[in-house]
Short mmCIF file of C-alpha atoms and ligand atoms in Angstrom, two decimals:
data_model
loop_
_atom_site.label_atom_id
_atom_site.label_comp_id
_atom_site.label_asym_id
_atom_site.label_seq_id
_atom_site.Cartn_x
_atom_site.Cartn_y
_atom_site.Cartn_z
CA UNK A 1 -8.70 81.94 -2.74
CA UNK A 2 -10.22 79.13 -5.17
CA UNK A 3 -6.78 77.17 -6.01
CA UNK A 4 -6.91 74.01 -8.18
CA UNK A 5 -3.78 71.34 -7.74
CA UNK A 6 -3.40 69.24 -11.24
CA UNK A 7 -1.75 66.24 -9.94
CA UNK A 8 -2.30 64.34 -6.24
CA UNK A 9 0.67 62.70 -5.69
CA UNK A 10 3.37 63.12 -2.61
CA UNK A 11 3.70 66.76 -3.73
CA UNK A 12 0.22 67.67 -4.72
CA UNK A 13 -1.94 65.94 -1.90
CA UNK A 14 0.79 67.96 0.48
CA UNK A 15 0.04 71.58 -0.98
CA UNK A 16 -3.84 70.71 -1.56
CA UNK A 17 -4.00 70.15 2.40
CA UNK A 18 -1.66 72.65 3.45
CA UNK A 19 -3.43 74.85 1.41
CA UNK A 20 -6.85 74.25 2.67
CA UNK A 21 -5.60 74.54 5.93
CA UNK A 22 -4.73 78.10 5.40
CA UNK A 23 -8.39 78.89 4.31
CA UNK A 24 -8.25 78.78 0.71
CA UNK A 25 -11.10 76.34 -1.25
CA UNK A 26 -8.82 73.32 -2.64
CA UNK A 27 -9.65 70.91 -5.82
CA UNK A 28 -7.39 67.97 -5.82
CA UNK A 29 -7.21 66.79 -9.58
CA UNK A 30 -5.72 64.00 -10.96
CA UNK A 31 -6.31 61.65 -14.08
CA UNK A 32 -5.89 58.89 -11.67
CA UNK A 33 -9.42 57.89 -11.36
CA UNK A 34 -9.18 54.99 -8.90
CA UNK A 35 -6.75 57.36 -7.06
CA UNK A 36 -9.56 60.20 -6.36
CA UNK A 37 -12.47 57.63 -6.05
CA UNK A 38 -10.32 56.29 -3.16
CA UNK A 39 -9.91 60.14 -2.05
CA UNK A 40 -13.80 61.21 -2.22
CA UNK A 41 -14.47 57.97 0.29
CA UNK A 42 -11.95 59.13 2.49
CA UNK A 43 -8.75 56.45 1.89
CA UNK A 44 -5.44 58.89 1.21
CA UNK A 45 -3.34 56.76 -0.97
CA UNK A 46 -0.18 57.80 0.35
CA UNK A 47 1.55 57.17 4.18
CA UNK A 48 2.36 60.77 5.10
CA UNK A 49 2.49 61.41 8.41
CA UNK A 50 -0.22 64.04 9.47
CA UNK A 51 -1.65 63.96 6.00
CA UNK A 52 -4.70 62.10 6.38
CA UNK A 53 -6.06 64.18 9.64
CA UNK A 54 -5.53 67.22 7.75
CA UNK A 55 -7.12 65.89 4.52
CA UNK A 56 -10.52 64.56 6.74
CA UNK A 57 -10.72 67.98 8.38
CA UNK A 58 -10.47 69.87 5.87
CA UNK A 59 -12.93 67.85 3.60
CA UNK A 60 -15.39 68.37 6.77
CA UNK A 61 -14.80 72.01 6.14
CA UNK A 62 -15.64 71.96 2.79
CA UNK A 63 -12.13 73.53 1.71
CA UNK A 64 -11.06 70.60 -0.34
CA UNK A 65 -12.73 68.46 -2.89
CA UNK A 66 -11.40 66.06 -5.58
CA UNK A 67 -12.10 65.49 -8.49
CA UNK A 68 -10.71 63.64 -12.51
CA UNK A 69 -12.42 66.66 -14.11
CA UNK A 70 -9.75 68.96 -15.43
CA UNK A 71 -12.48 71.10 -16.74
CA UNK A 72 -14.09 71.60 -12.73
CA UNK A 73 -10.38 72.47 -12.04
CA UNK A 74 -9.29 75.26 -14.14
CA UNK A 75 -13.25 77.22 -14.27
CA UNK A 76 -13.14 77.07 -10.48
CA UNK A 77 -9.81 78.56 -9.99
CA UNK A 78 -7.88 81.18 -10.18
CA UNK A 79 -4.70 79.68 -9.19
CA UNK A 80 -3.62 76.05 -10.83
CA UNK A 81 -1.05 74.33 -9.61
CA UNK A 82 0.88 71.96 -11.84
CA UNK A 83 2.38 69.21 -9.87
CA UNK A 84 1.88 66.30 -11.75
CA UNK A 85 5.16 63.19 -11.97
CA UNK A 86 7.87 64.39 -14.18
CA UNK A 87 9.54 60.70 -14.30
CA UNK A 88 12.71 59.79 -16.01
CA UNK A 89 12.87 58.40 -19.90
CA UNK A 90 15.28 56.34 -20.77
CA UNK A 91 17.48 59.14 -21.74
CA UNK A 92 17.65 60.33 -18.72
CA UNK A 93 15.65 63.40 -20.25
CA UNK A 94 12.66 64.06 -17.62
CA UNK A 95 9.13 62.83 -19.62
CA UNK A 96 7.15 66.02 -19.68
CA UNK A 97 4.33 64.49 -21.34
CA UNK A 98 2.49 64.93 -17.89
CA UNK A 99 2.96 68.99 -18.16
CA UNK A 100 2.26 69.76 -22.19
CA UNK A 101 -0.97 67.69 -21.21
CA UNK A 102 -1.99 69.54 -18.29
CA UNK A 103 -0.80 72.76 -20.32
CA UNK A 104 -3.47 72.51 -23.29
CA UNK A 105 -5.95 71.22 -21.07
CA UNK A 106 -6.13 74.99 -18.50
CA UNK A 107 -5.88 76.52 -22.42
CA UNK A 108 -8.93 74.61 -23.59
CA UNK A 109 -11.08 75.08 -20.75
CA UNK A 110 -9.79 78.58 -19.87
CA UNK A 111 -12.83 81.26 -19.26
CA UNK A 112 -10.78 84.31 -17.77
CA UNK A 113 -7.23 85.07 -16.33
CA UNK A 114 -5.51 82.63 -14.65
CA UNK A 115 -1.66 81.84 -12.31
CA UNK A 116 -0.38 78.61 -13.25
CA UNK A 117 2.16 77.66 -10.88
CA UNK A 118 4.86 74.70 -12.32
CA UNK A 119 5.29 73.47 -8.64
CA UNK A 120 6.83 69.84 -10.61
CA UNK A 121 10.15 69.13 -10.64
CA UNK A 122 11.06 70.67 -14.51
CA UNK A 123 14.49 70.98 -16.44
CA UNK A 124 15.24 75.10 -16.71
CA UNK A 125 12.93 76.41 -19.85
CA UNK A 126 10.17 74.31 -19.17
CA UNK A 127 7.79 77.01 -18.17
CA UNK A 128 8.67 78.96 -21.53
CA UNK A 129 7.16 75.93 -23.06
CA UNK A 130 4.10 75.48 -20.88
CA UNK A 131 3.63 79.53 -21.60
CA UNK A 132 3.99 78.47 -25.36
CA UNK A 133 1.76 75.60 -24.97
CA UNK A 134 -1.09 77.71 -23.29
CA UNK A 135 -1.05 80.43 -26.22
CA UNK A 136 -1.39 78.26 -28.55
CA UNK A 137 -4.24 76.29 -27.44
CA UNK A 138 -6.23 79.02 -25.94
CA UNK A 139 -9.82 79.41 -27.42
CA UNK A 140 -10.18 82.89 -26.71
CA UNK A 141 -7.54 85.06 -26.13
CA UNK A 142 -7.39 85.07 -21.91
CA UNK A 143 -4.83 86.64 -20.18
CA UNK A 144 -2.07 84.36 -17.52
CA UNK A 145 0.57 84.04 -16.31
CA UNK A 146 2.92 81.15 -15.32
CA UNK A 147 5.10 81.29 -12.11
CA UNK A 148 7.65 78.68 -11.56
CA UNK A 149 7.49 77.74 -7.77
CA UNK A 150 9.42 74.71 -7.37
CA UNK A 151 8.60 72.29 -4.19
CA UNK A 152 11.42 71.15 -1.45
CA UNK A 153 9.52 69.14 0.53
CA UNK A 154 10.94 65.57 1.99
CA UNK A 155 8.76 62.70 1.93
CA UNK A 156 7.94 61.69 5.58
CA UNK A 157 7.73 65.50 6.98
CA UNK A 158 6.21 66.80 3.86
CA UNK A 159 3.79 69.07 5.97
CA UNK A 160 6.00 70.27 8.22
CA UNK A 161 8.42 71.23 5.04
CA UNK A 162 5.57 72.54 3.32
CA UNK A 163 4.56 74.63 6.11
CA UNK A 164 8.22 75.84 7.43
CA UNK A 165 10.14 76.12 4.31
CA UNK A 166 13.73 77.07 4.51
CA UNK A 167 12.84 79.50 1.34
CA UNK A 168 10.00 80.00 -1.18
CA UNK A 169 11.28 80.45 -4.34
CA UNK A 170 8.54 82.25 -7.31
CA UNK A 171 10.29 82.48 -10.22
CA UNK A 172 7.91 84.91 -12.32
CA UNK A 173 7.76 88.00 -14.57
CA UNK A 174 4.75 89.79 -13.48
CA UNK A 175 3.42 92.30 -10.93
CA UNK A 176 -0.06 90.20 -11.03
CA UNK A 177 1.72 87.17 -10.66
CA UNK A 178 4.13 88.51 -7.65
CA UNK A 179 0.99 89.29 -5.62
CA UNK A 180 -1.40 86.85 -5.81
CA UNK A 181 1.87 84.20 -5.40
CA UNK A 182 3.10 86.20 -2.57
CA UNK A 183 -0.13 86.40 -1.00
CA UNK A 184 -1.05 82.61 -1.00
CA UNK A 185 2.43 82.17 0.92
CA UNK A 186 2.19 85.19 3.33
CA UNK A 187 0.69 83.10 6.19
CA UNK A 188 3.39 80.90 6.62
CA UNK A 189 5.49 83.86 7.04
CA UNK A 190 8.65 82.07 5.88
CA UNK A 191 11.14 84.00 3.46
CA UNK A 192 10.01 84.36 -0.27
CA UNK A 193 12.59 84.69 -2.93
CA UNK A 194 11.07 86.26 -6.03
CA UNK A 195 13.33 85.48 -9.28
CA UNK A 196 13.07 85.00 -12.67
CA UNK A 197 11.69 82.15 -14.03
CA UNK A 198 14.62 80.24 -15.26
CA UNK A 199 16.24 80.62 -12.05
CA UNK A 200 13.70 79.32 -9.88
CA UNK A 201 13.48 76.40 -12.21
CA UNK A 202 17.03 75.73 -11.96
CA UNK A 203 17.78 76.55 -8.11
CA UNK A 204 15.84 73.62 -7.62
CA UNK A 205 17.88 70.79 -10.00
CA UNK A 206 20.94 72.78 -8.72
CA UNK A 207 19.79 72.14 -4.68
CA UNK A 208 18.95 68.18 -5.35
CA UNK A 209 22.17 68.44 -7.29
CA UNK A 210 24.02 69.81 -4.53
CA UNK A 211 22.46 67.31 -1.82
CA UNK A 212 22.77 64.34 -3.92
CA UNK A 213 26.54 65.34 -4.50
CA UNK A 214 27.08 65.77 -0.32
CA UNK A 215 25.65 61.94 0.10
CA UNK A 216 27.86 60.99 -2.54
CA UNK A 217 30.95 62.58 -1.08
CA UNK A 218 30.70 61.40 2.15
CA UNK A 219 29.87 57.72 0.69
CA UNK A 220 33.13 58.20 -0.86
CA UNK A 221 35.17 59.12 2.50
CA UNK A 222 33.37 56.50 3.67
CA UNK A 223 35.22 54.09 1.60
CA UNK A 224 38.90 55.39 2.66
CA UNK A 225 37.83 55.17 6.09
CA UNK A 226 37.06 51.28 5.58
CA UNK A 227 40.07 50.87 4.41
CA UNK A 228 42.47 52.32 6.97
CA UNK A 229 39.98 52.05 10.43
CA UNK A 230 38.56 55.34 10.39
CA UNK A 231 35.18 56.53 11.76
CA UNK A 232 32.76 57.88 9.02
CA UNK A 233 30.47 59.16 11.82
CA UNK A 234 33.06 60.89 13.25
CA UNK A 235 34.31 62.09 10.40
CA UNK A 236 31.28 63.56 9.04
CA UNK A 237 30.07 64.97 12.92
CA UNK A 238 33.83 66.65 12.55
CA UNK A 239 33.42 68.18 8.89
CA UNK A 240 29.68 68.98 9.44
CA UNK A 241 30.45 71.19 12.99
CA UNK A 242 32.42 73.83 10.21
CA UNK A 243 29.14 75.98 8.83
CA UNK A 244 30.36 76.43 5.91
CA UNK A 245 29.97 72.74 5.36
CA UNK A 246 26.96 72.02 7.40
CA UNK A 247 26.29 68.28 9.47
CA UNK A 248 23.09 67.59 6.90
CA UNK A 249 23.55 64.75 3.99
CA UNK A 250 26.43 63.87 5.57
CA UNK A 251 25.23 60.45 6.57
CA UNK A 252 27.23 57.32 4.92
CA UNK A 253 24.97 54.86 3.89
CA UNK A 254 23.71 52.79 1.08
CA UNK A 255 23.61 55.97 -1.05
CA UNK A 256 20.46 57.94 -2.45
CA UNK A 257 17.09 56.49 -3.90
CA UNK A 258 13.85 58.04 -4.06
CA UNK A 259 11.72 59.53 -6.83
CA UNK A 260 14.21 62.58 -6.50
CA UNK A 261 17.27 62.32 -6.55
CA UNK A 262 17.93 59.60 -9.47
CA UNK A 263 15.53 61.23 -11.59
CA UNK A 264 16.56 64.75 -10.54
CA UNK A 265 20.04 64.17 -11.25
CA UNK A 266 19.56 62.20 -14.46
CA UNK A 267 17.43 65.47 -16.43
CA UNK A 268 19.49 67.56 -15.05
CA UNK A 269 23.00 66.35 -16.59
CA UNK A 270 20.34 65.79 -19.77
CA UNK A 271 19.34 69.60 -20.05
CA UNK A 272 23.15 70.18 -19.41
CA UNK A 273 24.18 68.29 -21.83
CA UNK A 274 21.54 69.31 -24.63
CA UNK A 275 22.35 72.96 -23.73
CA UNK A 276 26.24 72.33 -24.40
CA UNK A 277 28.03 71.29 -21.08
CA UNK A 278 29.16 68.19 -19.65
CA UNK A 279 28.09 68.35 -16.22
CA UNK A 280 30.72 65.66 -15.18
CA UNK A 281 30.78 66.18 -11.24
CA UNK A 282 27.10 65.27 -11.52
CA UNK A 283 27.55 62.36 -13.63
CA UNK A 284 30.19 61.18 -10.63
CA UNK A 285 28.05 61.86 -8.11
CA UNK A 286 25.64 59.05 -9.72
CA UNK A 287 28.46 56.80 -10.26
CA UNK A 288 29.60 56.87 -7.23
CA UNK A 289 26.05 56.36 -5.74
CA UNK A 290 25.67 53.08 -7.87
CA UNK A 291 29.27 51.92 -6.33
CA UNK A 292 28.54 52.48 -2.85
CA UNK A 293 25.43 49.63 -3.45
CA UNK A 294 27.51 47.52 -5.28
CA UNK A 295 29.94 48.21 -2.41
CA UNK A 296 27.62 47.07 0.50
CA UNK A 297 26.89 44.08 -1.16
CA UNK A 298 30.10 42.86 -1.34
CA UNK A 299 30.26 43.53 2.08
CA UNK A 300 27.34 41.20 2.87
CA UNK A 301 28.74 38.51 0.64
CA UNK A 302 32.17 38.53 2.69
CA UNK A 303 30.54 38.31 5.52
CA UNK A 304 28.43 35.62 4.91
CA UNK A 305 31.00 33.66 2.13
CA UNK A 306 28.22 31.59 0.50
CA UNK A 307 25.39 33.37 -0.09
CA UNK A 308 23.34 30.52 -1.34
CA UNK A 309 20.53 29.40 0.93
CA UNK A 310 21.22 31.67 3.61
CA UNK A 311 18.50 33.41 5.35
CA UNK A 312 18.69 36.99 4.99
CA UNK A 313 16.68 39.57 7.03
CA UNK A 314 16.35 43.24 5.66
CA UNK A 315 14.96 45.42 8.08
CA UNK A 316 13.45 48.77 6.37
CA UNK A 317 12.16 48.70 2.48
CA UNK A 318 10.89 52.32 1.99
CA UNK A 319 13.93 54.52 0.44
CA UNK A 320 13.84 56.66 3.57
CA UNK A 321 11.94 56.35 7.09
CA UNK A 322 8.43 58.09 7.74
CA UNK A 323 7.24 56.93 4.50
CA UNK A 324 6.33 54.10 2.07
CA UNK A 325 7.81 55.72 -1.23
CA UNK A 326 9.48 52.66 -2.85
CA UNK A 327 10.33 54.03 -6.09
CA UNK A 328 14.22 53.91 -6.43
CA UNK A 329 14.83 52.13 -2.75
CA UNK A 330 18.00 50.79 -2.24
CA UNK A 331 16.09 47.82 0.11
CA UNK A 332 14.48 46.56 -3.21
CA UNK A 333 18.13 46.55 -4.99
CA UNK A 334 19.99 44.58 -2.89
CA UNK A 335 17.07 42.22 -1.87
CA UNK A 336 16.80 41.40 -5.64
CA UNK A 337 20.51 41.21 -5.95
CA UNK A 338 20.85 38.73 -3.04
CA UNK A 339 17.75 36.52 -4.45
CA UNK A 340 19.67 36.19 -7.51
CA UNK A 341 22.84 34.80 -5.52
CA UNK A 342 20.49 32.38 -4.04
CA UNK A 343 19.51 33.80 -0.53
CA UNK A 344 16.12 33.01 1.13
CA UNK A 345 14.85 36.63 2.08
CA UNK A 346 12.71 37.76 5.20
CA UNK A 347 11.91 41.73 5.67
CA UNK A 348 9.88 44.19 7.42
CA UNK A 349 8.82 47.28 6.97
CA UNK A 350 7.03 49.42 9.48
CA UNK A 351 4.76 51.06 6.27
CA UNK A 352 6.14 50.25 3.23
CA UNK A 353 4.92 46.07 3.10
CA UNK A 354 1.34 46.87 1.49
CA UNK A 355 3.13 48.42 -1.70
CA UNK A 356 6.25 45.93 -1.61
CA UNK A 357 4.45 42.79 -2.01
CA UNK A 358 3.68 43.38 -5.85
CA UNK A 359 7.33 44.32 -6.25
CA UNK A 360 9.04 41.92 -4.62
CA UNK A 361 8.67 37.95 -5.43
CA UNK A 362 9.94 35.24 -3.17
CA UNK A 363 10.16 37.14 0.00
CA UNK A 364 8.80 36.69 3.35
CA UNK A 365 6.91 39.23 4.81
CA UNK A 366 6.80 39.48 8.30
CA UNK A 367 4.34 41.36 10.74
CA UNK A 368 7.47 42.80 13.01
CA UNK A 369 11.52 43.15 13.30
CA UNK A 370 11.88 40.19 15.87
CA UNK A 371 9.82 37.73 13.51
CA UNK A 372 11.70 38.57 10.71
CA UNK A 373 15.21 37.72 12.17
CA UNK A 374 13.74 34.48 13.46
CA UNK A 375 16.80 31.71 12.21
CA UNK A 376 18.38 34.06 10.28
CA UNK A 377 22.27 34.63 9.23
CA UNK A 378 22.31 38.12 8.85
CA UNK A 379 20.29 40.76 9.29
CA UNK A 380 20.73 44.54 7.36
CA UNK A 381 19.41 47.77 8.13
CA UNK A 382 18.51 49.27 5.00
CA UNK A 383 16.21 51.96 6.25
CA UNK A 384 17.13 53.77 9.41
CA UNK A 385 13.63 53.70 10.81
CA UNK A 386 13.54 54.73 14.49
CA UNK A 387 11.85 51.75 15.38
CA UNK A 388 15.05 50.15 14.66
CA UNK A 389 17.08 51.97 16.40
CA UNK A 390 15.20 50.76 19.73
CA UNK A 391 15.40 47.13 19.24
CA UNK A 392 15.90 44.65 22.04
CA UNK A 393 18.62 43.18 21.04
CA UNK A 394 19.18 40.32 23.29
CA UNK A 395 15.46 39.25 21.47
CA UNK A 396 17.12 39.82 18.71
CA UNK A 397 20.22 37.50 19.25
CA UNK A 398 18.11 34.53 20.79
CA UNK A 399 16.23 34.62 17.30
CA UNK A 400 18.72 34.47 14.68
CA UNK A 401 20.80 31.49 13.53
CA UNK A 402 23.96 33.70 13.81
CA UNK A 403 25.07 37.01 15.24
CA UNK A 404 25.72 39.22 12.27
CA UNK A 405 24.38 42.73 11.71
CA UNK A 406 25.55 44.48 8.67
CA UNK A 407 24.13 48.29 9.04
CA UNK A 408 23.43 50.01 5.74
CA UNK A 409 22.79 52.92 7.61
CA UNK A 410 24.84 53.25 10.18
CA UNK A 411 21.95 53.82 13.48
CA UNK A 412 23.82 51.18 15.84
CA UNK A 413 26.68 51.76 18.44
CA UNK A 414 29.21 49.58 17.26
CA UNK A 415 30.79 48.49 20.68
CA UNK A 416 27.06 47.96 22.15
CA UNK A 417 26.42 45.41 19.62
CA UNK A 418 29.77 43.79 19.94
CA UNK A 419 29.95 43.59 23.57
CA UNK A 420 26.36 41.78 22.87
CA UNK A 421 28.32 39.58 21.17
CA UNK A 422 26.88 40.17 17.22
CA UNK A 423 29.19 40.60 14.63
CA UNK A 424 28.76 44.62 13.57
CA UNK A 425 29.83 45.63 10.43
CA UNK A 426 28.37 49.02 8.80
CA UNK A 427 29.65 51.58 6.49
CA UNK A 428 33.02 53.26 6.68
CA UNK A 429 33.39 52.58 10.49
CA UNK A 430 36.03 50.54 12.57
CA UNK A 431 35.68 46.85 12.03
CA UNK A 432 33.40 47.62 9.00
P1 NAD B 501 3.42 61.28 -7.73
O1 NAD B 501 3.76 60.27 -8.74
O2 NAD B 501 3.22 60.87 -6.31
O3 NAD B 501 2.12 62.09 -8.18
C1 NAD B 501 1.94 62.59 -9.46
C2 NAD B 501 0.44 62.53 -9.76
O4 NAD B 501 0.22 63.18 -11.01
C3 NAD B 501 -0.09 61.11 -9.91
O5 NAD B 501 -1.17 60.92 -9.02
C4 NAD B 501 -0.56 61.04 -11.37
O6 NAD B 501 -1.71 60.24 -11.54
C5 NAD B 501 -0.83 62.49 -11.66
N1 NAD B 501 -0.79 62.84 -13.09
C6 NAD B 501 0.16 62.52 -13.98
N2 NAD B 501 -0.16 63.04 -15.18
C7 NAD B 501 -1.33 63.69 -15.03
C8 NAD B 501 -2.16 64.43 -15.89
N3 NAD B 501 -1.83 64.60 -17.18
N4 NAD B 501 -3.30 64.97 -15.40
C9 NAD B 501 -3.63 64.81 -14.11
N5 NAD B 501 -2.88 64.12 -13.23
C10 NAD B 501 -1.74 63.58 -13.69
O7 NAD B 501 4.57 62.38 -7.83
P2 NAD B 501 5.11 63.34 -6.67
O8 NAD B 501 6.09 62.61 -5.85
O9 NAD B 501 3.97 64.03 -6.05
O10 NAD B 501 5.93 64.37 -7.57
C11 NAD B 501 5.30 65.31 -8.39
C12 NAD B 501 6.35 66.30 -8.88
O11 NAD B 501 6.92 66.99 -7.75
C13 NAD B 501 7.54 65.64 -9.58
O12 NAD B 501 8.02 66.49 -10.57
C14 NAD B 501 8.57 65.52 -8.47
O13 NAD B 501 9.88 65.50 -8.96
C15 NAD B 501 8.32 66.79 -7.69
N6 NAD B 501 8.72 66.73 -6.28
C16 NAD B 501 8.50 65.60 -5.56
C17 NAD B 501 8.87 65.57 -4.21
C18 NAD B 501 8.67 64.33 -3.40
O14 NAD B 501 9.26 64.24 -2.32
N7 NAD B 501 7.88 63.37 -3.84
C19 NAD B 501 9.45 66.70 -3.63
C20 NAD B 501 9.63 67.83 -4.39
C21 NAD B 501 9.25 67.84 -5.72
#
């Protein structure tokens, strides 16, 4: 099938590959032009890992192509995918400029029926408006159709996710629609859910909703168990062994960043609101995530008493491992929050340093773990790479000025790192 993908971000670089792979003909599009200049000459701007072997071979194949030209996109296609950013305003309300663009540009240049797919990350009703937006602007009077197909893939296994979904969901309202969307999935074989379109829109706030509420939750145990010697670990490994619970996002930590999550959670207590309910768990689900920060760094700062001139080492900047998404990290919080006290910052990042060093000022960057904790007070985890987790820790101790390791994410045995002889304190656990 000829598919177009309007947008070649995380999301849209993903399902342009995956779908090339599968032996359709692929246009990456994206208004980016430095972006897909980078693209035709071979450099994927992203680190996803897998993405750029599957991108080279399947440009060798001559199943995917990139391009600026909106135009090239919808009169090759049949399919057009819409996954182009949907960031936050200041509102909170999710900026759909992005979407009415792409919207009355497939109109304009429309010569015959075509399935748009809203793949984005949309507040419920959006794909009423993109329908609306497409009439209206259409020079002749085509037939389409618009299927909501909202994407769950994770940053850092976005092919695999892509490619073994736990569930498809097409939200859509038309035979058509069902089976050429039905039959672009059918390879994977994984389990389609056809709904309606408002549905699909909003099983996917609901599910980031839902996830960014577990993290929350278990942040919050987290801070009992601080306070009378409890485990969080074990607490969550005890909780997450009953199925109706499930042991996933039930890791204690630094709380939620991302491009997801914050955003997610912010348009979709917005669209609440606008539509006449206060969606209150959700706005103490990001409360709480904002505490548990605030939280940590009081931790560090009793640790350390004077913050002032101490040298700090922050191991992991990316908001998760297995990629170098910075956009909402916790890493970059606290490292600005500790500059401000007066700390002298050192960090590295397996992936993530390229695209730090115009965000962060003041900060040494260094080319591995063991350089960065060279004389160092302290050093925090605040992205559970596994690289971290296999540190040699007597290297470790030699190098830094004092023994202190305050976990953000919780990857280290406590009593290994004590009987080492470092100070261990992480999040929710005994001696935390
Ligand atoms: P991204 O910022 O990495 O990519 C978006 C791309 O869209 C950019 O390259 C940008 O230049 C392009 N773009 C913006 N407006 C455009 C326009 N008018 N015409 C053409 N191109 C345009 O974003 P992303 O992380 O890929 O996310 C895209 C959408 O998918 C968002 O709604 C997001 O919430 C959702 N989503 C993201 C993830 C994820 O893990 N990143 C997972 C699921 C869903």
């Amino acid at each position: 099938m000829n598919i177009s993908i309007i947008g070649s971000g995380y999301v849209g670089l993903v399902t342009g590959a995956c779908l090339a792979e599968l032996g359709n003909k692929v246009i990456c599009a994206d208004s980016a032009a430095k972006k897909i200049a980078g693209l035709k000459k071979g450099i994927v701007p992203i680190y996803e890992p897998g993405l750029e072997e599957l991108i080279t071979s399947n440009v060798k194949n001559k199943r995917i192509k990139f391009t600026t030209s909106i135009k090239e996109a919808v009169l090759k296609s049949e399919v057009i995918f819409i996954a182009v950013g949907t960031p936050s305003l200041d509102s909170g309300e999710a900026d759909l400029t992005g979407i009415e663009n792409v919207a009355q540009s497939i109109a304009e240049h429309m010569d015959g029926y075509r399935l748009i797919v809203e793949k984005s990350t949309v507040p419920v009703q959006t794909c009423y408006w993109i329908k609306k937006t497409i009439a209206a602007n259409l020079k002749h009077k085509h037939k389409f159709d618009v299927v909501s197909n909202p994407e769950f893939l994770r940053e850092g296994s976005g092919i695999n996710d892509f490619t073994h979904p736990d569930r498809i969901i097409v939200g859509l309202e038309s035979a058509k629609a069902e089976e050429i969307i039905t039959s672009i999935y059918k390879p994977l074989n994984r389990p389609i859910l056809v709904t309606n379109i408002k549905s699909a829109e909003l099983i996917k706030h609901a599910s980031n909703a839902f996830l960014a509420t577990k993290i929350s939750f278990i942040n919050a145990v987290s801070q009992i168990c601080d306070k009378v010697g409890a485990d969080v670990t074990e607490v969550a490994q005890g909780m997450g062994l009953d199925n109706r619970i499930g042991k996933y996002f039930l890791h204690a930590g630094l709380g939620y960043g991302g491009s997801c999550f914050p955003k997610d959670l912010d348009a979709f207590i917005n669209i609440a609101g606008k539509l006449g309910y206060d969606f209150e768990i959700l706005k103490a689900v990001r409360e709480t995530n904002q505490k548990q920060i605030d939280f940590f760094l009081e931790k560090i700062k009793n640790a350390l008493w004077i913050v002032k001139d101490k040298h700090i080492t922050v191991l992991g900047l990316s908001f998760k491992p297995n990629t170098d998404d910075l956009r909402n990290a916790p890493a970059l919080y606290l490292i600005r929050a500790l500059q401000q006290e007066g700390a002298k910052i050192k960090v590295y990042d397996p992936k993530a340093m390229d695209k730090a060093r115009s965000l962060l000022k003041g900060v040494v960057f260094c080319k591995d773990a063991y350089t960065a904790c060279r004389s160092t007070d302290c050093l925090i985890v605040a992205t559970e790479w596994n690289e971290f987790k296999e540190l040699d820790f007597k290297r470790i101790k030699k190098h830094m000025r004092r023994p202190l390791i305050i976990d953000g994410r919780n990857i280290y045995d406590p009593a290994y790192l004590q009987e080492m002889g470092f100070t261990y304190i992480g999040v929710g656990r005994q001696n935390g």
